[in-house]
mmCIF file of N, CA and C in Angstrom:
data_model
loop_
_atom_site.group_PDB
_atom_site.id
_atom_site.type_symbol
_atom_site.label_atom_id
_atom_site.label_comp_id
_atom_site.label_asym_id
_atom_site.label_seq_id
_atom_site.Cartn_x
_atom_site.Cartn_y
_atom_site.Cartn_z
ATOM 1 N N MET W 19 22.178 -3.772 4.335
ATOM 2 C CA MET W 19 20.917 -4.198 3.797
ATOM 3 C C MET W 19 20.121 -2.946 3.507
ATOM 4 N N LEU W 20 19.534 -2.905 2.341
ATOM 5 C CA LEU W 20 18.793 -1.726 1.919
ATOM 6 C C LEU W 20 17.375 -2.126 1.552
ATOM 7 N N LEU W 21 16.408 -1.453 2.144
ATOM 8 C CA LEU W 21 14.999 -1.643 1.821
ATOM 9 C C LEU W 21 14.599 -0.494 0.902
ATOM 10 N N VAL W 22 14.062 -0.829 -0.274
ATOM 11 C CA VAL W 22 13.652 0.175 -1.251
ATOM 12 C C VAL W 22 12.226 -0.145 -1.675
ATOM 13 N N CYS W 23 11.290 0.724 -1.340
ATOM 14 C CA CYS W 23 9.878 0.505 -1.685
ATOM 15 C C CYS W 23 9.360 1.717 -2.448
ATOM 16 N N ARG W 24 8.769 1.440 -3.606
ATOM 17 C CA ARG W 24 8.175 2.520 -4.401
ATOM 18 C C ARG W 24 6.664 2.522 -4.183
ATOM 19 N N PHE W 25 6.097 3.718 -4.167
ATOM 20 C CA PHE W 25 4.662 3.888 -3.947
ATOM 21 C C PHE W 25 4.084 4.820 -5.000
ATOM 22 N N THR W 26 2.855 4.550 -5.387
ATOM 23 C CA THR W 26 2.067 5.466 -6.206
ATOM 24 C C THR W 26 0.947 5.974 -5.314
ATOM 25 N N VAL W 27 0.922 7.286 -5.086
ATOM 26 C CA VAL W 27 -0.016 7.878 -4.132
ATOM 27 C C VAL W 27 -0.791 8.999 -4.809
ATOM 28 N N PRO W 28 -2.120 8.910 -4.829
ATOM 29 C CA PRO W 28 -2.902 10.021 -5.375
ATOM 30 C C PRO W 28 -2.582 11.317 -4.624
ATOM 31 N N VAL W 29 -2.532 12.419 -5.346
ATOM 32 C CA VAL W 29 -2.163 13.713 -4.762
ATOM 33 C C VAL W 29 -3.030 14.042 -3.545
ATOM 34 N N SER W 30 -4.295 13.712 -3.601
ATOM 35 C CA SER W 30 -5.194 14.018 -2.480
ATOM 36 C C SER W 30 -4.845 13.245 -1.211
ATOM 37 N N GLU W 31 -4.108 12.137 -1.339
ATOM 38 C CA GLU W 31 -3.768 11.305 -0.182
ATOM 39 C C GLU W 31 -2.341 11.519 0.329
ATOM 40 N N VAL W 32 -1.605 12.449 -0.281
ATOM 41 C CA VAL W 32 -0.206 12.661 0.088
ATOM 42 C C VAL W 32 -0.031 13.053 1.557
ATOM 43 N N PRO W 33 -0.821 13.967 2.128
ATOM 44 C CA PRO W 33 -0.617 14.310 3.538
ATOM 45 C C PRO W 33 -0.775 13.103 4.477
ATOM 46 N N THR W 34 -1.771 12.285 4.236
ATOM 47 C CA THR W 34 -1.977 11.087 5.056
ATOM 48 C C THR W 34 -0.831 10.106 4.859
ATOM 49 N N PHE W 35 -0.424 9.920 3.608
ATOM 50 C CA PHE W 35 0.664 8.998 3.297
ATOM 51 C C PHE W 35 1.960 9.426 3.960
ATOM 52 N N THR W 36 2.320 10.707 3.845
ATOM 53 C CA THR W 36 3.583 11.159 4.436
ATOM 54 C C THR W 36 3.548 11.069 5.966
ATOM 55 N N ALA W 37 2.387 11.266 6.567
ATOM 56 C CA ALA W 37 2.270 11.098 8.021
ATOM 57 C C ALA W 37 2.503 9.631 8.399
ATOM 58 N N ARG W 38 1.943 8.717 7.626
ATOM 59 C CA ARG W 38 2.139 7.283 7.887
ATOM 60 C C ARG W 38 3.594 6.884 7.713
ATOM 61 N N VAL W 39 4.235 7.402 6.670
ATOM 62 C CA VAL W 39 5.643 7.088 6.445
ATOM 63 C C VAL W 39 6.503 7.699 7.554
ATOM 64 N N GLY W 40 6.166 8.895 7.994
ATOM 65 C CA GLY W 40 6.900 9.507 9.098
ATOM 66 C C GLY W 40 6.865 8.635 10.339
ATOM 67 N N ARG W 41 5.686 8.110 10.654
ATOM 68 C CA ARG W 41 5.547 7.212 11.807
ATOM 69 C C ARG W 41 6.356 5.935 11.585
ATOM 70 N N ALA W 42 6.301 5.390 10.373
ATOM 71 C CA ALA W 42 7.066 4.177 10.056
ATOM 72 C C ALA W 42 8.560 4.426 10.231
ATOM 73 N N LEU W 43 9.041 5.575 9.767
ATOM 74 C CA LEU W 43 10.460 5.902 9.908
ATOM 75 C C LEU W 43 10.849 6.094 11.374
ATOM 76 N N GLU W 44 9.970 6.695 12.163
ATOM 77 C CA GLU W 44 10.235 6.825 13.600
ATOM 78 C C GLU W 44 10.426 5.453 14.225
ATOM 79 N N LEU W 45 9.523 4.536 13.914
ATOM 80 C CA LEU W 45 9.574 3.194 14.503
ATOM 81 C C LEU W 45 10.798 2.417 14.029
ATOM 82 N N LEU W 46 11.060 2.447 12.728
ATOM 83 C CA LEU W 46 12.176 1.662 12.192
ATOM 84 C C LEU W 46 13.530 2.204 12.637
ATOM 85 N N THR W 47 13.713 3.520 12.554
ATOM 86 C CA THR W 47 15.020 4.082 12.884
ATOM 87 C C THR W 47 15.310 4.048 14.384
ATOM 88 N N ALA W 48 14.318 3.771 15.203
ATOM 89 C CA ALA W 48 14.530 3.597 16.643
ATOM 90 C C ALA W 48 15.034 2.194 16.968
ATOM 91 N N ARG W 49 14.959 1.281 16.009
ATOM 92 C CA ARG W 49 15.376 -0.106 16.225
ATOM 93 C C ARG W 49 16.887 -0.231 16.102
ATOM 94 N N PRO W 50 17.502 -1.095 16.927
ATOM 95 C CA PRO W 50 18.942 -1.334 16.807
ATOM 96 C C PRO W 50 19.279 -1.867 15.412
ATOM 97 N N GLY W 51 20.345 -1.358 14.839
ATOM 98 C CA GLY W 51 20.788 -1.830 13.534
ATOM 99 C C GLY W 51 20.183 -1.098 12.361
ATOM 100 N N CYS W 52 19.258 -0.173 12.611
ATOM 101 C CA CYS W 52 18.696 0.637 11.540
ATOM 102 C C CYS W 52 19.506 1.925 11.482
ATOM 103 N N ARG W 53 20.169 2.152 10.361
ATOM 104 C CA ARG W 53 21.074 3.294 10.223
ATOM 105 C C ARG W 53 20.352 4.594 9.899
ATOM 106 N N ARG W 54 19.474 4.541 8.891
ATOM 107 C CA ARG W 54 18.782 5.757 8.461
ATOM 108 C C ARG W 54 17.652 5.381 7.521
ATOM 109 N N GLY W 55 16.761 6.321 7.311
ATOM 110 C CA GLY W 55 15.670 6.109 6.363
ATOM 111 C C GLY W 55 15.260 7.435 5.760
ATOM 112 N N SER W 56 14.662 7.375 4.575
ATOM 113 C CA SER W 56 14.190 8.609 3.948
ATOM 114 C C SER W 56 13.047 8.302 2.988
ATOM 115 N N LEU W 57 12.252 9.326 2.754
ATOM 116 C CA LEU W 57 11.174 9.264 1.774
ATOM 117 C C LEU W 57 11.490 10.301 0.715
ATOM 118 N N GLY W 58 11.469 9.883 -0.536
ATOM 119 C CA GLY W 58 11.703 10.798 -1.643
ATOM 120 C C GLY W 58 10.497 10.835 -2.562
ATOM 121 N N ARG W 59 10.350 11.952 -3.254
ATOM 122 C CA ARG W 59 9.251 12.115 -4.205
ATOM 123 C C ARG W 59 9.839 12.377 -5.585
ATOM 124 N N SER W 60 9.246 11.783 -6.596
ATOM 125 C CA SER W 60 9.714 11.983 -7.963
ATOM 126 C C SER W 60 9.593 13.446 -8.346
ATOM 127 N N THR W 61 10.595 13.947 -9.021
ATOM 128 C CA THR W 61 10.538 15.318 -9.521
ATOM 129 C C THR W 61 9.816 15.387 -10.863
ATOM 130 N N ASP W 62 9.535 14.222 -11.450
ATOM 131 C CA ASP W 62 8.844 14.167 -12.741
ATOM 132 C C ASP W 62 7.362 13.841 -12.612
ATOM 133 N N GLU W 63 7.031 12.967 -11.652
ATOM 134 C CA GLU W 63 5.634 12.564 -11.449
ATOM 135 C C GLU W 63 5.292 12.696 -9.975
ATOM 136 N N GLU W 64 4.400 13.625 -9.662
ATOM 137 C CA GLU W 64 4.123 13.966 -8.268
ATOM 138 C C GLU W 64 3.456 12.861 -7.462
ATOM 139 N N GLU W 65 3.003 11.799 -8.094
ATOM 140 C CA GLU W 65 2.354 10.699 -7.375
ATOM 141 C C GLU W 65 3.321 9.561 -7.026
ATOM 142 N N LEU W 66 4.575 9.664 -7.469
ATOM 143 C CA LEU W 66 5.544 8.594 -7.233
ATOM 144 C C LEU W 66 6.478 8.933 -6.078
ATOM 145 N N PHE W 67 6.598 7.986 -5.138
ATOM 146 C CA PHE W 67 7.440 8.142 -3.958
ATOM 147 C C PHE W 67 8.336 6.914 -3.817
ATOM 148 N N VAL W 68 9.460 7.102 -3.143
ATOM 149 C CA VAL W 68 10.336 5.979 -2.819
ATOM 150 C C VAL W 68 10.752 6.094 -1.352
ATOM 151 N N LEU W 69 10.618 4.993 -0.648
ATOM 152 C CA LEU W 69 11.033 4.887 0.745
ATOM 153 C C LEU W 69 12.296 4.037 0.772
ATOM 154 N N THR W 70 13.364 4.561 1.365
ATOM 155 C CA THR W 70 14.590 3.783 1.516
ATOM 156 C C THR W 70 14.980 3.751 2.989
ATOM 157 N N VAL W 71 15.335 2.568 3.445
ATOM 158 C CA VAL W 71 15.771 2.393 4.828
ATOM 159 C C VAL W 71 17.003 1.505 4.802
ATOM 160 N N GLU W 72 18.053 1.926 5.491
ATOM 161 C CA GLU W 72 19.305 1.181 5.508
ATOM 162 C C GLU W 72 19.503 0.516 6.868
ATOM 163 N N PHE W 73 19.870 -0.754 6.829
ATOM 164 C CA PHE W 73 20.098 -1.553 8.033
ATOM 165 C C PHE W 73 21.524 -2.093 8.030
ATOM 166 N N ASP W 74 22.035 -2.419 9.212
ATOM 167 C CA ASP W 74 23.371 -2.990 9.329
ATOM 168 C C ASP W 74 23.475 -4.356 8.653
ATOM 169 N N SER W 75 22.399 -5.128 8.703
ATOM 170 C CA SER W 75 22.431 -6.502 8.194
ATOM 171 C C SER W 75 21.012 -6.996 7.943
ATOM 172 N N VAL W 76 20.916 -8.156 7.339
ATOM 173 C CA VAL W 76 19.615 -8.799 7.148
ATOM 174 C C VAL W 76 18.994 -9.122 8.503
ATOM 175 N N VAL W 77 19.817 -9.534 9.435
ATOM 176 C CA VAL W 77 19.326 -9.848 10.788
ATOM 177 C C VAL W 77 18.723 -8.597 11.428
ATOM 178 N N ALA W 78 19.405 -7.458 11.309
ATOM 179 C CA ALA W 78 18.878 -6.209 11.875
ATOM 180 C C ALA W 78 17.559 -5.828 11.213
ATOM 181 N N TYR W 79 17.466 -6.035 9.895
ATOM 182 C CA TYR W 79 16.228 -5.757 9.150
ATOM 183 C C TYR W 79 15.085 -6.612 9.684
ATOM 184 N N ARG W 80 15.318 -7.897 9.804
ATOM 185 C CA ARG W 80 14.265 -8.808 10.282
ATOM 186 C C ARG W 80 13.869 -8.506 11.710
ATOM 187 N N ARG W 81 14.846 -8.201 12.540
ATOM 188 C CA ARG W 81 14.533 -7.862 13.942
ATOM 189 C C ARG W 81 13.771 -6.545 14.035
ATOM 190 N N ALA W 82 14.099 -5.600 13.167
ATOM 191 C CA ALA W 82 13.408 -4.307 13.186
ATOM 192 C C ALA W 82 11.937 -4.460 12.830
ATOM 193 N N LEU W 83 11.606 -5.452 12.009
ATOM 194 C CA LEU W 83 10.217 -5.666 11.598
ATOM 195 C C LEU W 83 9.418 -6.528 12.569
ATOM 196 N N SER W 84 10.051 -7.070 13.599
ATOM 197 C CA SER W 84 9.352 -8.017 14.465
ATOM 198 C C SER W 84 8.532 -7.434 15.621
ATOM 199 N N PRO W 85 8.843 -6.282 16.199
ATOM 200 C CA PRO W 85 8.025 -5.778 17.309
ATOM 201 C C PRO W 85 6.570 -5.528 16.878
ATOM 202 N N PHE W 86 5.663 -5.691 17.821
ATOM 203 C CA PHE W 86 4.234 -5.563 17.512
ATOM 204 C C PHE W 86 3.894 -4.222 16.892
ATOM 205 N N GLU W 87 4.410 -3.135 17.475
ATOM 206 C CA GLU W 87 4.066 -1.801 16.969
ATOM 207 C C GLU W 87 4.529 -1.619 15.521
ATOM 208 N N VAL W 88 5.668 -2.196 15.179
ATOM 209 C CA VAL W 88 6.163 -2.127 13.798
ATOM 210 C C VAL W 88 5.256 -2.949 12.888
ATOM 211 N N ARG W 89 4.907 -4.154 13.317
ATOM 212 C CA ARG W 89 4.004 -4.990 12.507
ATOM 213 C C ARG W 89 2.643 -4.315 12.332
ATOM 214 N N GLU W 90 2.229 -3.555 13.315
ATOM 215 C CA GLU W 90 0.929 -2.874 13.272
ATOM 216 C C GLU W 90 0.934 -1.674 12.325
ATOM 217 N N HIS W 91 2.036 -0.908 12.280
ATOM 218 C CA HIS W 91 2.072 0.328 11.497
ATOM 219 C C HIS W 91 2.904 0.236 10.216
ATOM 220 N N VAL W 92 4.052 -0.416 10.290
ATOM 221 C CA VAL W 92 4.986 -0.421 9.163
ATOM 222 C C VAL W 92 4.629 -1.478 8.128
ATOM 223 N N VAL W 93 4.374 -2.692 8.571
ATOM 224 C CA VAL W 93 4.108 -3.793 7.631
ATOM 225 C C VAL W 93 2.909 -3.500 6.722
ATOM 226 N N PRO W 94 1.786 -2.981 7.234
ATOM 227 C CA PRO W 94 0.687 -2.634 6.319
ATOM 228 C C PRO W 94 1.083 -1.573 5.291
ATOM 229 N N LEU W 95 1.895 -0.607 5.697
ATOM 230 C CA LEU W 95 2.378 0.413 4.764
ATOM 231 C C LEU W 95 3.222 -0.233 3.671
ATOM 232 N N LEU W 96 4.166 -1.080 4.054
ATOM 233 C CA LEU W 96 5.038 -1.730 3.079
ATOM 234 C C LEU W 96 4.257 -2.611 2.114
ATOM 235 N N SER W 97 3.151 -3.160 2.578
ATOM 236 C CA SER W 97 2.344 -4.020 1.706
ATOM 237 C C SER W 97 1.653 -3.224 0.598
ATOM 238 N N GLU W 98 1.606 -1.913 0.726
ATOM 239 C CA GLU W 98 0.989 -1.059 -0.292
ATOM 240 C C GLU W 98 1.989 -0.628 -1.367
ATOM 241 N N ALA W 99 3.253 -0.999 -1.204
ATOM 242 C CA ALA W 99 4.277 -0.621 -2.177
ATOM 243 C C ALA W 99 4.048 -1.351 -3.490
ATOM 244 N N VAL W 100 4.641 -0.818 -4.553
ATOM 245 C CA VAL W 100 4.596 -1.451 -5.869
ATOM 246 C C VAL W 100 5.159 -2.863 -5.725
ATOM 247 N N ALA W 101 4.502 -3.840 -6.333
ATOM 248 C CA ALA W 101 4.911 -5.241 -6.210
ATOM 249 C C ALA W 101 6.177 -5.502 -7.017
ATOM 250 N N GLU W 102 7.309 -5.386 -6.348
ATOM 251 C CA GLU W 102 8.614 -5.661 -6.944
ATOM 252 C C GLU W 102 9.581 -5.945 -5.800
ATOM 253 N N PRO W 103 10.733 -6.550 -6.085
ATOM 254 C CA PRO W 103 11.687 -6.803 -5.009
ATOM 255 C C PRO W 103 12.020 -5.516 -4.262
ATOM 256 N N ALA W 104 12.122 -5.608 -2.926
ATOM 257 C CA ALA W 104 12.354 -4.415 -2.118
ATOM 258 C C ALA W 104 13.598 -4.511 -1.242
ATOM 259 N N ALA W 105 14.110 -5.708 -0.993
ATOM 260 C CA ALA W 105 15.265 -5.879 -0.118
ATOM 261 C C ALA W 105 16.512 -6.132 -0.965
ATOM 262 N N PHE W 106 17.552 -5.350 -0.712
ATOM 263 C CA PHE W 106 18.793 -5.435 -1.476
ATOM 264 C C PHE W 106 19.978 -5.487 -0.531
ATOM 265 N N GLU W 107 21.024 -6.221 -0.922
ATOM 266 C CA GLU W 107 22.248 -6.204 -0.135
ATOM 267 C C GLU W 107 23.208 -5.190 -0.744
ATOM 268 N N SER W 108 23.990 -4.561 0.090
ATOM 269 C CA SER W 108 24.965 -3.577 -0.383
ATOM 270 C C SER W 108 26.205 -4.305 -0.894
ATOM 271 N N LEU W 109 26.676 -3.921 -2.070
ATOM 272 C CA LEU W 109 27.890 -4.508 -2.642
ATOM 273 C C LEU W 109 29.031 -3.511 -2.716
ATOM 274 N N LEU W 110 28.706 -2.252 -2.970
ATOM 275 C CA LEU W 110 29.694 -1.175 -2.981
ATOM 276 C C LEU W 110 29.183 -0.052 -2.091
ATOM 277 N N VAL W 111 30.040 0.441 -1.214
ATOM 278 C CA VAL W 111 29.679 1.537 -0.329
ATOM 279 C C VAL W 111 30.742 2.613 -0.465
ATOM 280 N N ALA W 112 30.325 3.845 -0.723
ATOM 281 C CA ALA W 112 31.265 4.941 -0.928
ATOM 282 C C ALA W 112 31.071 6.014 0.133
ATOM 283 N N ASP W 113 32.184 6.587 0.571
ATOM 284 C CA ASP W 113 32.137 7.670 1.542
ATOM 285 C C ASP W 113 33.417 8.489 1.381
ATOM 286 N N GLY W 114 33.290 9.782 1.206
ATOM 287 C CA GLY W 114 34.451 10.658 1.108
ATOM 288 C C GLY W 114 35.375 10.343 -0.058
ATOM 289 N N GLY W 115 34.830 9.836 -1.137
ATOM 290 C CA GLY W 115 35.633 9.532 -2.313
ATOM 291 C C GLY W 115 36.242 8.142 -2.323
ATOM 292 N N ALA W 116 36.090 7.388 -1.242
ATOM 293 C CA ALA W 116 36.622 6.023 -1.175
ATOM 294 C C ALA W 116 35.476 5.027 -1.321
ATOM 295 N N VAL W 117 35.704 3.996 -2.132
ATOM 296 C CA VAL W 117 34.693 2.965 -2.367
ATOM 297 C C VAL W 117 35.146 1.666 -1.719
ATOM 298 N N GLU W 118 34.257 1.079 -0.917
ATOM 299 C CA GLU W 118 34.536 -0.204 -0.273
ATOM 300 C C GLU W 118 33.698 -1.278 -0.943
ATOM 301 N N ARG W 119 34.318 -2.390 -1.326
ATOM 302 C CA ARG W 119 33.622 -3.524 -1.933
ATOM 303 C C ARG W 119 33.283 -4.512 -0.827
ATOM 304 N N LEU W 120 31.995 -4.845 -0.699
ATOM 305 C CA LEU W 120 31.539 -5.779 0.326
ATOM 306 C C LEU W 120 31.322 -7.167 -0.284
ATOM 307 N N THR W 121 31.487 -8.190 0.530
ATOM 308 C CA THR W 121 31.272 -9.563 0.090
ATOM 309 C C THR W 121 29.786 -9.870 0.101
ATOM 310 N N SER W 122 29.291 -10.442 -0.974
ATOM 311 C CA SER W 122 27.881 -10.818 -1.044
ATOM 312 C C SER W 122 27.597 -11.943 -0.061
ATOM 313 N N LEU W 123 26.449 -11.875 0.584
ATOM 314 C CA LEU W 123 26.031 -12.926 1.495
ATOM 315 C C LEU W 123 25.094 -13.917 0.817
ATOM 316 N N VAL W 124 24.795 -13.675 -0.452
ATOM 317 C CA VAL W 124 23.925 -14.580 -1.199
ATOM 318 C C VAL W 124 24.784 -15.734 -1.711
ATOM 319 N N ALA W 125 24.363 -16.946 -1.439
ATOM 320 C CA ALA W 125 25.122 -18.121 -1.857
ATOM 321 C C ALA W 125 25.159 -18.222 -3.380
ATOM 322 N N ALA W 126 26.256 -18.737 -3.907
ATOM 323 C CA ALA W 126 26.415 -18.879 -5.347
ATOM 324 C C ALA W 126 25.335 -19.761 -5.964
ATOM 325 N N ASP W 127 24.816 -20.701 -5.188
ATOM 326 C CA ASP W 127 23.789 -21.613 -5.704
ATOM 327 C C ASP W 127 22.376 -21.198 -5.293
ATOM 328 N N ALA W 128 22.200 -19.948 -4.872
ATOM 329 C CA ALA W 128 20.907 -19.482 -4.362
ATOM 330 C C ALA W 128 19.778 -19.628 -5.362
ATOM 331 N N GLY W 129 20.072 -19.514 -6.649
ATOM 332 C CA GLY W 129 19.029 -19.621 -7.660
ATOM 333 C C GLY W 129 18.676 -21.046 -8.042
ATOM 334 N N THR W 130 19.434 -22.013 -7.518
ATOM 335 C CA THR W 130 19.192 -23.407 -7.908
ATOM 336 C C THR W 130 18.775 -24.302 -6.754
ATOM 337 N N VAL W 131 18.971 -23.865 -5.524
ATOM 338 C CA VAL W 131 18.645 -24.684 -4.359
ATOM 339 C C VAL W 131 17.151 -24.586 -4.075
ATOM 340 N N ARG W 132 16.536 -25.746 -3.833
ATOM 341 C CA ARG W 132 15.099 -25.786 -3.545
ATOM 342 C C ARG W 132 14.845 -25.609 -2.050
ATOM 343 N N LEU W 133 13.623 -25.251 -1.714
ATOM 344 C CA LEU W 133 13.213 -25.054 -0.324
ATOM 345 C C LEU W 133 13.555 -26.286 0.506
ATOM 346 N N GLY W 134 14.191 -26.083 1.635
ATOM 347 C CA GLY W 134 14.531 -27.172 2.551
ATOM 348 C C GLY W 134 15.881 -27.792 2.281
ATOM 349 N N GLU W 135 16.568 -27.395 1.212
ATOM 350 C CA GLU W 135 17.854 -28.003 0.886
ATOM 351 C C GLU W 135 19.039 -27.232 1.458
ATOM 352 N N ALA W 136 18.842 -25.992 1.814
ATOM 353 C CA ALA W 136 19.982 -25.162 2.226
ATOM 354 C C ALA W 136 19.878 -24.745 3.673
ATOM 355 N N ALA W 137 21.020 -24.700 4.341
ATOM 356 C CA ALA W 137 21.072 -24.230 5.711
ATOM 357 C C ALA W 137 21.664 -22.823 5.788
ATOM 358 N N GLY W 138 22.310 -22.387 4.733
ATOM 359 C CA GLY W 138 22.917 -21.073 4.708
ATOM 360 C C GLY W 138 23.869 -20.959 3.548
ATOM 361 N N PRO W 139 24.393 -19.793 3.288
ATOM 362 C CA PRO W 139 25.305 -19.626 2.162
ATOM 363 C C PRO W 139 26.666 -20.251 2.465
ATOM 364 N N ALA W 140 26.931 -21.421 1.901
ATOM 365 C CA ALA W 140 28.208 -22.095 2.108
ATOM 366 C C ALA W 140 29.305 -21.425 1.277
ATOM 367 N N THR W 141 28.963 -20.971 0.089
ATOM 368 C CA THR W 141 29.920 -20.317 -0.797
ATOM 369 C C THR W 141 29.329 -18.990 -1.250
ATOM 370 N N PRO W 142 29.843 -17.869 -0.726
ATOM 371 C CA PRO W 142 29.306 -16.572 -1.179
ATOM 372 C C PRO W 142 29.637 -16.326 -2.640
ATOM 373 N N ARG W 143 28.816 -15.517 -3.299
ATOM 374 C CA ARG W 143 29.049 -15.170 -4.698
ATOM 375 C C ARG W 143 30.294 -14.346 -4.855
#
């Protein structure tokens, strides 16, 4: 599971922003199932940043966001991200020149099932 959040930060607020993200990364990466996280800055536009955090699973992601201290520091930060989808599932993972194809956990009918009709992905995509 990959969390990808983009931010637009005025240059004058960058030191405060990076300190907040540093604290968020400390909290998230200390949680079980959180593999790694990083903050990147655009090389073209100095006000654009991207926060990426990798988790073992959707369950690990949700559990990482549940402790009070995380809800107090991380959730408000994430709410300031550009309004676009931020949670992604990994489909291809590469390491050392080898690519592993992962099975999607999103049900094939995910775009058509209404709220309350589904209990889980019966048929993965």
